[in-house]
Short mmCIF file of C-alpha atoms in Angstrom, two decimals:
data_model
loop_
_atom_site.label_atom_id
_atom_site.label_comp_id
_atom_site.label_asym_id
_atom_site.label_seq_id
_atom_site.Cartn_x
_atom_site.Cartn_y
_atom_site.Cartn_z
CA MET A 15 -162.27 64.65 -60.38
CA ASP A 16 -159.82 61.76 -59.37
CA SER A 17 -160.31 59.01 -57.29
CA ILE A 18 -159.56 59.23 -53.48
CA ALA A 19 -157.00 56.39 -53.83
CA GLU A 20 -155.36 58.17 -57.14
CA GLN A 21 -155.21 61.79 -54.47
CA GLN A 22 -153.42 59.59 -52.21
CA ARG A 23 -150.89 57.93 -54.74
CA GLN A 24 -150.20 61.81 -56.16
CA ALA A 25 -149.84 63.17 -52.72
CA TYR A 26 -147.57 60.25 -51.79
CA GLU A 27 -145.33 61.00 -54.65
CA ASP A 28 -145.16 64.70 -54.42
CA MET A 29 -144.15 64.23 -50.62
CA GLU A 30 -141.53 62.18 -52.33
CA ARG A 31 -140.28 65.00 -54.86
CA LEU A 32 -140.47 67.42 -52.29
CA GLU A 33 -138.26 65.84 -50.10
CA GLN A 34 -135.87 65.08 -52.94
CA ALA A 35 -135.62 68.41 -53.52
CA VAL A 36 -135.13 69.93 -49.87
CA VAL A 37 -131.87 67.26 -50.28
CA ASP A 38 -130.39 68.71 -53.54
CA LEU A 39 -130.91 71.75 -52.42
CA MET A 40 -129.02 71.26 -49.11
CA LEU A 41 -126.37 69.20 -50.99
CA GLN A 42 -125.46 72.68 -53.05
CA LYS A 43 -122.03 74.48 -51.59
CA LEU A 44 -123.15 78.19 -52.10
CA THR A 45 -120.73 80.99 -51.39
CA LYS A 46 -122.97 84.23 -52.01
CA HIS A 47 -125.37 85.14 -48.85
CA ARG A 48 -128.06 85.90 -50.97
CA TYR A 49 -128.40 82.88 -52.41
CA ARG A 50 -128.02 81.03 -48.85
CA LEU A 51 -130.70 83.02 -47.81
CA ILE A 52 -132.99 82.21 -50.62
CA ARG A 53 -132.30 78.45 -50.42
CA GLU A 54 -133.28 78.31 -46.89
CA GLN A 55 -136.57 80.49 -48.00
CA LYS A 56 -137.12 77.64 -50.55
CA ILE A 57 -136.62 75.01 -48.31
CA SER A 58 -138.86 76.64 -45.77
CA ASN A 59 -141.50 76.73 -48.55
CA LEU A 60 -140.87 72.91 -49.64
CA LEU A 61 -141.16 71.47 -46.15
CA ASP A 62 -144.81 73.48 -45.78
CA GLN A 63 -145.67 71.45 -48.92
CA ILE A 64 -144.84 68.53 -47.51
CA GLN A 65 -147.05 69.32 -44.33
CA ALA A 66 -149.88 70.04 -46.38
CA ARG A 67 -149.49 67.23 -48.37
CA SER A 68 -149.37 64.95 -45.14
CA LYS A 69 -152.36 66.84 -43.51
CA LEU A 70 -154.16 65.35 -47.15
CA ILE A 71 -153.32 62.09 -46.75
CA THR A 72 -154.24 62.24 -43.02
CA GLU A 73 -157.82 63.72 -43.78
CA LEU A 74 -158.05 61.42 -46.28
CA ASN A 75 -157.04 58.11 -44.56
CA LEU A 76 -159.80 59.16 -41.40
CA ASP A 77 -162.51 59.19 -44.15
CA GLU A 78 -164.93 60.82 -42.31
CA SER A 79 -167.24 61.00 -45.47
CA GLY A 80 -166.97 57.65 -45.75
CA LEU A 81 -166.26 57.60 -49.61
CA ARG A 82 -163.03 56.06 -49.00
CA ALA A 83 -164.53 52.64 -47.51
CA LYS A 84 -166.66 52.62 -50.38
CA GLU A 85 -164.25 53.27 -53.13
CA MET A 86 -162.50 50.04 -51.67
CA HIS A 87 -165.35 47.89 -51.82
CA MET A 88 -166.24 48.87 -55.17
CA MET A 89 -162.48 48.13 -56.59
CA GLY A 90 -162.90 44.74 -54.58
CA THR A 91 -165.93 43.69 -56.43
CA GLY A 92 -164.10 43.00 -59.71
CA PHE A 93 -162.89 45.09 -62.90
CA ASP A 94 -166.41 46.89 -63.74
CA SER A 95 -165.21 50.41 -61.79
CA PHE A 96 -161.71 50.25 -63.37
CA TYR A 97 -163.23 49.62 -66.95
CA ALA A 98 -165.65 52.66 -66.30
CA GLN A 99 -162.78 54.69 -65.31
CA LEU A 100 -160.86 53.47 -68.20
CA ASP A 101 -163.23 54.86 -70.49
CA LYS A 102 -163.63 58.41 -69.11
CA VAL A 103 -160.31 58.89 -69.25
CA ARG A 104 -159.91 57.68 -72.98
CA ALA A 105 -163.06 60.05 -73.44
CA HIS A 106 -161.34 63.09 -72.08
CA HIS A 107 -158.28 62.27 -74.48
CA ARG A 108 -160.65 61.82 -77.49
CA ARG A 109 -161.94 65.22 -76.49
CA ASN A 110 -158.71 67.00 -75.98
CA PRO A 111 -156.23 65.17 -78.66
CA GLU A 112 -153.88 67.92 -78.52
CA LEU A 113 -153.00 68.23 -74.85
CA SER A 114 -149.39 68.10 -74.07
CA VAL A 115 -148.40 66.25 -70.85
CA GLN A 116 -145.16 67.58 -69.00
CA PRO A 117 -143.31 64.82 -66.70
CA PRO A 118 -143.46 66.55 -63.34
CA GLU A 119 -139.81 65.92 -62.32
CA LEU A 120 -139.46 68.66 -65.11
CA ASP A 121 -140.32 71.33 -62.47
CA TYR A 122 -137.96 69.89 -60.00
CA ILE A 123 -135.21 69.86 -61.77
CA LYS A 124 -134.21 73.78 -61.51
CA TYR A 125 -133.51 72.47 -57.52
CA THR A 126 -130.10 70.37 -58.90
CA ARG A 127 -128.74 73.25 -60.61
CA ASN A 128 -126.21 75.68 -58.72
CA PRO A 129 -127.17 79.33 -59.36
CA GLU A 130 -123.30 80.09 -59.05
CA GLU A 131 -122.50 77.70 -61.58
CA ALA A 132 -125.14 78.82 -63.95
CA ASP A 133 -123.87 82.47 -63.16
CA GLU A 134 -120.43 81.13 -64.19
CA LYS A 135 -121.62 79.63 -67.28
CA ARG A 136 -124.31 82.61 -68.61
CA ARG A 137 -120.47 85.01 -68.04
CA VAL A 138 -118.87 82.36 -70.23
CA LEU A 139 -121.47 82.21 -73.05
CA GLU A 140 -121.73 86.10 -72.99
CA ALA A 141 -118.15 86.72 -73.56
CA ARG A 142 -118.24 84.66 -76.52
CA LEU A 143 -121.82 86.08 -77.81
CA ARG A 144 -119.14 89.06 -77.89
CA ASP A 145 -116.83 87.32 -79.86
CA THR A 146 -117.57 88.27 -83.69
CA THR A 147 -116.03 85.00 -84.64
CA ASN A 148 -118.37 82.74 -82.83
CA VAL A 149 -121.97 84.63 -82.66
CA GLU A 150 -123.43 82.04 -85.13
CA ASN A 151 -122.33 79.44 -83.57
CA VAL A 152 -123.35 80.36 -79.40
CA GLU A 153 -126.81 80.24 -78.28
CA ILE A 154 -127.69 80.78 -74.31
CA ASP A 155 -130.85 78.60 -73.89
CA ASP A 156 -132.09 80.02 -70.76
CA THR A 157 -134.17 77.04 -69.78
CA GLU A 158 -130.74 74.92 -69.56
CA LEU A 159 -129.32 77.52 -66.89
CA GLU A 160 -132.64 77.91 -65.10
CA THR A 161 -132.47 77.39 -61.10
CA PHE A 162 -134.47 77.64 -58.26
CA VAL A 163 -133.09 81.64 -57.83
CA SER A 164 -135.51 84.02 -59.91
CA GLU A 165 -135.49 87.38 -60.71
CA GLY A 166 -138.67 87.40 -58.33
CA ASP A 167 -136.53 86.31 -55.54
CA MET A 168 -134.10 88.58 -55.86
CA ASP A 169 -136.53 91.38 -55.73
CA LYS A 170 -138.49 90.30 -53.15
CA LEU A 171 -135.00 90.26 -51.43
CA GLU A 172 -134.74 93.77 -51.94
CA THR A 173 -137.31 95.11 -50.38
CA MET A 174 -137.57 92.30 -47.35
CA PHE A 175 -134.89 93.98 -45.50
CA SER A 176 -133.71 97.25 -44.38
CA GLY A 177 -130.50 98.81 -44.91
CA ASP A 178 -128.38 98.04 -41.71
CA GLU A 179 -129.65 94.72 -41.39
CA ARG A 180 -127.77 94.05 -44.69
CA PHE A 181 -129.74 91.24 -45.72
CA GLY A 182 -130.01 89.52 -42.37
CA ARG A 183 -126.13 90.00 -41.63
CA TYR A 184 -127.13 92.42 -39.01
CA VAL A 185 -130.09 93.51 -36.58
CA ASP A 186 -131.80 96.98 -37.08
CA LEU A 187 -133.03 97.95 -33.22
CA ASN A 188 -132.76 101.79 -34.08
CA GLU A 189 -136.69 101.95 -33.31
CA GLN A 190 -136.39 100.17 -30.24
CA HIS A 191 -133.26 102.23 -29.29
CA LYS A 192 -135.58 105.53 -29.53
CA LEU A 193 -138.24 104.00 -27.51
CA TYR A 194 -135.11 102.68 -24.75
CA ILE A 195 -134.21 106.25 -24.20
CA ASN A 196 -137.59 107.47 -23.75
CA LEU A 197 -138.41 104.86 -20.82
CA LYS A 198 -138.13 105.77 -17.11
CA GLY A 199 -135.06 105.06 -15.13
CA THR A 200 -133.20 104.84 -18.54
CA SER A 201 -130.71 107.64 -19.55
CA THR A 202 -129.80 108.93 -22.99
CA ILE A 203 -127.11 106.43 -24.56
CA SER A 204 -125.73 105.91 -27.97
CA TYR A 205 -126.65 103.17 -30.00
CA VAL A 206 -123.17 100.97 -29.85
CA GLU A 207 -123.94 101.62 -25.96
CA TYR A 208 -127.56 100.07 -26.12
CA LEU A 209 -126.90 96.99 -28.28
CA ASN A 210 -124.66 96.41 -25.00
CA VAL A 211 -127.43 96.94 -22.50
CA CYS A 212 -130.74 96.06 -24.53
CA THR A 213 -131.17 92.72 -22.48
CA ARG A 214 -130.06 94.17 -18.98
CA PHE A 215 -133.39 94.22 -17.74
CA GLY A 216 -132.52 94.12 -14.63
CA ASP A 217 -130.62 97.74 -14.81
CA ILE A 218 -134.11 99.19 -14.80
CA PRO A 219 -135.75 99.72 -11.34
CA ALA A 220 -138.90 98.07 -10.70
CA ALA A 221 -140.66 101.52 -10.68
CA ALA A 222 -140.23 102.07 -14.39
CA LYS A 223 -141.44 99.17 -15.77
CA ASP A 224 -144.88 100.49 -16.21
CA ASN A 225 -147.12 99.93 -19.36
CA LEU A 226 -144.69 101.70 -21.56
CA TYR A 227 -141.73 99.74 -20.85
CA ALA A 228 -144.52 96.68 -21.81
CA GLU A 229 -144.70 98.30 -25.24
CA TYR A 230 -141.12 98.40 -25.51
CA LEU A 231 -140.22 94.73 -24.38
CA ARG A 232 -143.49 93.81 -27.33
CA SER A 233 -141.80 95.81 -29.84
CA LEU A 234 -138.28 94.16 -28.95
CA ALA A 235 -140.24 90.65 -28.78
CA ALA A 236 -142.15 91.10 -32.41
CA TYR A 237 -139.28 92.95 -34.17
CA PHE A 238 -137.25 89.83 -33.46
CA GLU A 239 -140.26 87.06 -34.69
CA SER A 240 -139.99 89.08 -37.93
CA TYR A 241 -136.37 88.73 -38.20
CA PHE A 242 -136.34 85.14 -37.77
CA ALA A 243 -139.14 84.69 -40.31
CA ARG A 244 -137.05 87.14 -42.68
CA SER A 245 -133.36 86.00 -41.88
CA MET A 246 -133.69 82.63 -40.74
CA PRO A 247 -136.78 80.84 -42.41
CA LEU A 248 -135.60 77.45 -40.79
CA PHE A 249 -136.02 78.57 -37.58
CA ASP A 250 -138.57 77.08 -35.60
CA LEU A 251 -140.28 79.89 -33.64
CA PRO A 252 -143.29 78.14 -32.17
CA LYS A 253 -141.21 75.21 -30.81
CA ALA A 254 -138.91 78.43 -29.28
CA GLN A 255 -141.68 79.94 -27.85
CA ARG A 256 -143.24 76.70 -26.22
CA GLU A 257 -140.13 76.16 -24.44
CA ALA A 258 -139.58 79.49 -23.44
CA ASP A 259 -143.23 80.00 -21.77
CA GLU A 260 -142.51 76.33 -20.50
CA ALA A 261 -139.24 77.68 -18.95
CA PHE A 262 -140.96 80.86 -17.48
CA GLU A 263 -143.71 78.94 -15.82
CA LYS A 264 -141.23 77.11 -14.08
CA GLU A 265 -139.17 80.04 -12.87
CA TRP A 266 -142.10 81.90 -11.73
CA ALA A 267 -143.87 79.36 -9.76
CA GLU A 268 -140.53 79.01 -7.96
CA ARG A 269 -139.86 83.00 -7.28
CA LYS A 270 -141.15 84.29 -4.26
CA GLU A 271 -143.38 87.63 -4.36
CA ASN A 272 -141.85 90.60 -2.48
CA GLU A 273 -144.06 91.48 0.14
CA MET A 274 -142.93 95.08 0.41
CA ASP A 275 -143.27 95.53 -3.27
CA VAL A 276 -146.57 94.24 -3.23
CA GLU A 277 -147.67 97.03 -0.43
CA LEU A 278 -145.77 99.97 -2.36
CA PHE A 279 -148.35 99.33 -5.61
CA CYS A 280 -151.29 101.69 -6.26
CA GLU A 281 -153.31 99.36 -8.68
CA PRO A 282 -155.67 101.78 -9.72
CA CYS A 283 -153.08 104.46 -10.91
CA GLN A 284 -150.35 101.39 -11.74
CA ARG A 285 -147.45 103.07 -10.00
CA THR A 286 -145.18 101.33 -7.67
CA PHE A 287 -143.49 103.57 -5.00
CA GLU A 288 -139.76 103.01 -3.09
CA LYS A 289 -140.67 104.71 -0.15
CA GLU A 290 -143.49 103.88 2.01
CA THR A 291 -144.11 107.97 2.92
CA THR A 292 -144.43 108.57 -0.84
CA TYR A 293 -146.76 105.88 -0.97
CA LYS A 294 -148.81 107.03 1.83
CA ALA A 295 -148.86 110.72 0.69
CA HIS A 296 -150.16 109.28 -3.02
CA MET A 297 -153.09 107.54 -1.52
CA SER A 298 -154.08 110.37 0.14
CA SER A 299 -153.71 113.01 -2.90
CA ARG A 300 -156.43 113.83 -4.89
CA LYS A 301 -155.05 112.32 -7.87
CA HIS A 302 -155.23 109.27 -6.65
CA GLN A 303 -158.87 109.80 -5.44
CA LYS A 304 -160.02 110.91 -9.10
CA THR A 305 -158.38 107.86 -10.62
CA VAL A 306 -160.38 105.85 -8.25
CA ASP A 307 -163.88 107.70 -8.46
CA ARG A 308 -163.27 107.16 -12.28
CA LEU A 309 -162.44 103.48 -12.22
CA ALA A 310 -165.33 103.20 -9.91
CA LYS A 311 -168.12 104.62 -12.45
CA SER A 312 -166.80 102.86 -15.33
CA THR A 313 -168.40 99.15 -15.77
CA CYS A 314 -165.61 98.11 -18.19
CA ALA A 315 -162.26 99.02 -16.37
CA LYS A 316 -160.61 96.33 -14.88
CA SER A 317 -157.45 96.81 -12.66
CA GLU A 318 -154.69 94.65 -13.04
CA SER A 319 -153.07 93.53 -10.17
CA ARG A 320 -149.59 94.11 -9.20
CA VAL A 321 -148.71 90.44 -9.46
CA ASP A 322 -150.41 89.78 -13.02
CA HIS A 323 -148.36 93.40 -13.88
CA ALA A 324 -145.04 91.68 -12.66
CA LYS A 325 -145.63 88.37 -14.49
CA ARG A 326 -146.74 90.16 -17.84
CA ILE A 327 -143.71 92.09 -17.44
CA ALA A 328 -141.60 89.00 -16.67
CA ARG A 329 -142.80 86.85 -19.33
CA LEU A 330 -141.98 89.39 -22.05
CA GLU A 331 -138.22 90.00 -20.37
CA HIS A 332 -137.95 86.25 -20.72
CA LYS A 333 -139.31 85.83 -24.27
CA VAL A 334 -136.59 88.37 -25.36
CA GLN A 335 -133.77 87.18 -23.89
CA CYS A 336 -134.48 83.74 -24.94
CA TYR A 337 -135.00 85.20 -28.57
CA VAL A 338 -131.72 87.00 -28.18
CA ARG A 339 -129.91 83.70 -26.84
CA ALA A 340 -131.69 82.22 -30.19
CA LEU A 341 -129.51 84.93 -32.70
CA GLY A 342 -126.02 83.78 -31.18
CA SER A 343 -123.53 86.59 -32.06
CA LYS A 344 -126.22 88.98 -34.12
CA LEU A 345 -126.18 91.21 -31.48
CA SER A 346 -122.08 91.62 -31.07
CA ASP A 347 -121.61 91.53 -34.58
CA THR A 348 -124.03 94.26 -35.02
CA ARG A 349 -121.92 96.07 -32.56
CA ALA A 350 -118.79 95.70 -34.29
CA ASN A 351 -120.11 96.78 -37.42
CA VAL A 352 -121.58 99.86 -36.17
CA GLN A 353 -118.22 100.84 -35.10
CA ARG A 354 -116.58 100.06 -38.13
CA ARG A 355 -118.70 101.99 -40.22
CA GLN A 356 -118.43 105.33 -37.85
CA ALA A 357 -114.97 104.88 -38.75
CA LEU A 358 -115.87 105.22 -42.40
CA THR A 359 -116.05 108.06 -44.89
CA GLU A 360 -119.47 108.76 -46.56
CA ASP A 361 -117.97 107.56 -50.13
CA GLU A 362 -116.60 104.17 -48.30
CA ARG A 363 -119.90 103.84 -46.88
CA MET A 364 -121.93 104.12 -50.92
CA HIS A 365 -118.94 101.86 -51.59
CA GLU A 366 -119.88 99.18 -49.19
CA LEU A 367 -123.32 99.39 -50.05
CA HIS A 368 -122.78 98.87 -53.82
CA ASP A 369 -120.07 95.89 -52.76
CA VAL A 370 -122.67 93.95 -50.74
CA ASP A 371 -122.97 91.13 -53.17
CA GLU A 372 -119.22 90.99 -52.99
CA ILE A 373 -118.74 89.23 -49.48
CA GLU A 374 -118.65 85.49 -50.00
CA TYR A 375 -118.70 82.27 -47.63
CA SER A 376 -116.49 79.53 -46.92
CA ASP A 377 -116.77 76.11 -45.01
CA ASP A 378 -112.94 76.63 -44.45
CA ALA A 379 -111.51 77.77 -41.12
CA ASP A 380 -110.33 81.02 -42.81
CA THR A 381 -113.81 82.30 -42.44
CA ALA A 382 -114.23 82.03 -38.84
CA HIS A 383 -114.17 85.25 -35.94
CA ALA A 384 -110.62 86.84 -36.64
CA TYR A 385 -108.56 86.90 -33.79
CA ASN A 386 -108.56 90.50 -32.19
CA PRO A 387 -106.92 90.61 -28.96
CA LEU A 388 -106.48 94.32 -28.95
CA ASN A 389 -110.08 94.73 -29.96
CA LEU A 390 -109.31 96.95 -33.38
CA PRO A 391 -111.68 98.44 -35.32
CA LEU A 392 -113.11 96.26 -38.35
CA GLY A 393 -112.10 97.21 -42.06
CA TRP A 394 -114.15 96.91 -45.27
CA ASP A 395 -113.38 93.14 -45.20
CA GLY A 396 -114.92 92.45 -41.59
CA LYS A 397 -111.39 91.90 -40.37
CA PRO A 398 -109.44 93.34 -37.60
CA ILE A 399 -107.37 96.91 -39.39
CA PRO A 400 -103.69 96.83 -39.37
CA PHE A 401 -101.82 98.12 -35.62
CA TRP A 402 -100.09 100.81 -37.77
CA LEU A 403 -102.81 101.86 -39.55
CA TYR A 404 -104.81 102.14 -36.07
CA LYS A 405 -102.21 104.13 -34.87
CA LEU A 406 -101.99 106.32 -37.84
CA HIS A 407 -105.83 107.63 -37.29
CA GLY A 408 -105.40 107.75 -33.68
CA LEU A 409 -107.93 105.43 -32.64
CA SER A 410 -106.43 104.46 -29.76
CA VAL A 411 -107.45 107.84 -28.24
CA THR A 412 -111.09 108.22 -27.09
CA PHE A 413 -113.10 111.50 -27.22
CA SER A 414 -116.33 112.07 -25.04
CA CYS A 415 -119.20 114.73 -25.53
CA GLU A 416 -121.61 115.48 -22.13
CA ILE A 417 -123.81 117.48 -24.81
CA CYS A 418 -124.45 114.24 -26.74
CA GLY A 419 -125.04 111.90 -23.76
CA ASN A 420 -120.88 111.12 -23.07
CA SER A 421 -121.10 109.50 -26.02
CA VAL A 422 -117.49 108.26 -27.15
CA TYR A 423 -115.41 108.86 -30.30
CA ARG A 424 -112.62 106.76 -31.33
CA GLY A 425 -110.24 109.43 -32.98
CA ARG A 426 -109.74 112.71 -33.26
CA SER A 427 -111.43 113.22 -37.14
CA ALA A 428 -114.78 111.22 -35.51
CA TYR A 429 -115.11 113.18 -32.79
CA GLU A 430 -114.92 116.44 -34.72
CA ARG A 431 -117.08 115.19 -37.80
CA HIS A 432 -120.03 114.82 -34.85
CA PHE A 433 -119.98 118.42 -34.00
CA GLN A 434 -121.77 118.60 -37.49
CA GLU A 435 -124.27 115.97 -37.05
CA PRO A 436 -128.03 116.56 -36.52
CA ARG A 437 -127.72 114.95 -32.64
CA HIS A 438 -125.14 117.30 -31.62
CA ALA A 439 -126.81 120.26 -33.43
CA SER A 440 -130.14 119.01 -31.79
CA ASN A 441 -128.57 119.15 -27.84
CA MET A 442 -127.51 122.35 -28.75
CA ARG A 443 -130.61 123.65 -29.36
CA ARG A 444 -132.25 121.97 -26.08
CA LEU A 445 -129.76 123.87 -24.11
CA GLY A 446 -130.59 127.14 -26.06
CA ILE A 447 -127.04 127.33 -27.61
CA PRO A 448 -126.69 128.17 -31.63
CA ASN A 449 -124.75 125.59 -33.04
CA THR A 450 -122.09 128.30 -34.98
CA ARG A 451 -118.52 127.21 -35.80
CA GLN A 452 -117.21 129.09 -32.67
CA PHE A 453 -118.57 126.11 -30.46
CA HIS A 454 -117.27 123.67 -32.12
CA GLY A 455 -114.69 121.64 -30.04
CA VAL A 456 -116.75 122.64 -26.78
CA ALA A 457 -117.98 119.34 -25.67
CA SER A 458 -118.77 119.92 -21.69
CA ILE A 459 -122.13 121.94 -20.72
CA SER A 460 -120.74 124.38 -18.57
CA GLU A 461 -118.52 125.33 -20.92
CA ALA A 462 -120.39 125.65 -23.83
CA LEU A 463 -123.23 127.45 -21.37
CA GLU A 464 -120.14 129.80 -20.50
CA LEU A 465 -118.98 130.51 -23.68
CA TRP A 466 -122.61 131.64 -24.83
CA ALA A 467 -123.22 133.89 -21.69
CA ARG A 468 -119.92 135.75 -22.96
CA VAL A 469 -120.57 135.91 -26.45
CA ASP A 470 -124.03 137.03 -25.55
CA ALA A 471 -122.60 139.43 -23.56
CA GLU A 472 -120.31 141.09 -26.21
CA LYS A 473 -123.22 141.13 -28.75
CA LYS A 474 -125.29 143.24 -26.25
CA ALA A 475 -122.13 145.48 -25.99
CA GLU A 476 -121.52 145.98 -29.56
CA ASP A 477 -125.41 147.24 -29.85
CA VAL A 478 -124.75 149.56 -27.13
CA ASP A 479 -121.77 150.72 -28.97
CA ASN A 480 -123.78 151.22 -31.89
CA ASP A 481 -125.89 153.61 -30.48
CA THR A 482 -122.92 155.66 -29.30
CA PHE A 483 -121.05 155.44 -32.65
CA GLU A 484 -123.87 157.14 -34.98
CA GLU A 485 -124.02 160.38 -35.15
CA TYR A 486 -126.83 162.91 -35.93
CA GLU A 487 -126.79 166.90 -36.57
CA ASP A 488 -129.74 169.09 -35.52
CA ALA A 489 -130.93 171.96 -37.87
CA GLU A 490 -128.36 174.48 -36.52
CA GLY A 491 -125.09 172.07 -36.98
CA ASN A 492 -125.13 170.77 -33.04
CA VAL A 493 -123.73 167.21 -33.23
CA PHE A 494 -125.46 164.28 -31.09
CA SER A 495 -124.98 160.58 -30.56
CA LYS A 496 -127.67 158.75 -31.72
CA LYS A 497 -129.19 157.73 -28.29
CA THR A 498 -128.68 162.08 -27.03
CA TYR A 499 -130.09 163.15 -30.28
CA PHE A 500 -133.40 160.95 -29.86
CA ASP A 501 -133.77 161.47 -26.33
CA LEU A 502 -133.74 165.26 -27.17
CA LYS A 503 -136.26 165.19 -29.68
CA ARG A 504 -138.74 163.25 -27.49
CA GLN A 505 -138.58 166.12 -25.38
CA GLY A 506 -138.64 168.43 -27.77
CA LEU A 507 -135.78 170.53 -27.35
CA ILE A 508 -134.50 170.46 -30.79
#
C-alpha cells in the first residue's frame, strides 16, 4: 500500500493530466454532431474524475485517522523510514522481475487525436490497401489511430436517444402531448400546436390544475432533466435547480393569495369551483359527505391545504419554464423539424434517417439560422425551400379537418394523405362512421354525419328492394315476392 504522501502526489498528478485532457478535447475542431456529443460526455466524465481526486486530497489533508501526521513525523526523524520503504519496493520488483510499467501519459494520448482526422487517415490507408501494387508496403496500425471515440461509445449513443430526438438535436414530447390532451380544461390539438402551448400554463384554468395536472408537470420536468443529462452533459443541472428554487421562493413570498379561490376550494375532495352556488351544492352533496367520512376514519389520511396545493403546482410550473429557457431554441427547432417532416414522403424520411451522420457543423456564419421572412418549410438540408417549389406543391394553401380537432395541413397532398392515417380513422370510429373511400375529402363533422345518414338509408332501401326483387313459386305454380311468400307460408295458406 502506498504511503499517504504518495497517494496525495499521485492524486495531484492525475488531476493535472485530467485537466490537460479536458483542454485537449476542447481545442479540437469537430464538425460531426455525434463526435461533438461524445466529446461533451467525455469531458463530463473527466470532470467527475477531477472532483473525485479533489475529494480524496481533501480527506487526506483532514487526516481524521492521524496517519498522515504520524507519517510526516517519521519522515522528519531521519532516513530510516525512507530506506525501509525502499527495501519493500526492491523486494516487490525482485518477486516480479517481468512486471511491465506503462507510462501514464499513454492513457491520455488518445485525447489529443482528432477522430475526424483519424477517420480520414483510415480511409486513405484502406484505399491504398485496395491497390494491389502497394499491399505489401502498407499496414494499418490501429494504436496510432485510436481516439477518444470508441465503438462502445457509438453503440451507446445509438440507444441513448429516440428517433424523434435525432441524437439530441430535438426534443421528443409525444408522451407529454398525450397526457396534455387528457387534462381537464384542454382541447385536442396536434403535436405541432402543442409545442407552441406546452409552456403556457396560464391558459389552463385553475379548476383544472389537479393532481393529474401535477403528474403531467412532473413528467415534463423529468423528461427535461433526462434530456439535459443525455444531450447536454456539461449543463450544470443542480445549479439551475437551486437558482429556480430560490427565484420561486422569492416570487411566491411576494404573491398575494386570492381569498375567493381559497373559499371555493374543497380540501377533502381536492376540487376548485368557479361559482359559489356550485360550491355550496357540492358541500351538501352525498359524495362530499362520503369523502369526509372516509378521511375521518383513516388515521393516515392527510388532506393537502389549498395553499400547499397551489404552491406545489406553481413550483413545478416555474421549474419547467426554467428548463425550457435553458434549452434555448430546441423547442422552436423541433417545431420546424416536425413541420418539415410532414411535407416529406416515406422514402425521403427513410433516406434522412440513413444520412443522419452527414449533417455537419461549422463555426462559420453560414451555419446561422437561415433568413426566413416568409416562414417557408425547411428542406432536407435544414434551410427554407425555394419559393417556386413552395407554390408548386401548393403549400401556401392550408386545409383544416374538424374531425381531427381542427388540425391544419399545408398543401393538398398532405391534406389528402391524412384521411388514410390512423388518427383520422380513429376519430371517424368515435363518430360511429366507417372510414371508407367515400368519406375521404369530408372534413366537417356535420357533413360526415349527414353523408353517413344518407348512405345508411340507401343501404337499408337496398335491403328492402332485395325482399321485393326475389320471387318464389308455390306447388301450384303461383309466383309471389319473397316477403309475400313467407307471410303466406307462415299463415299456412300455401
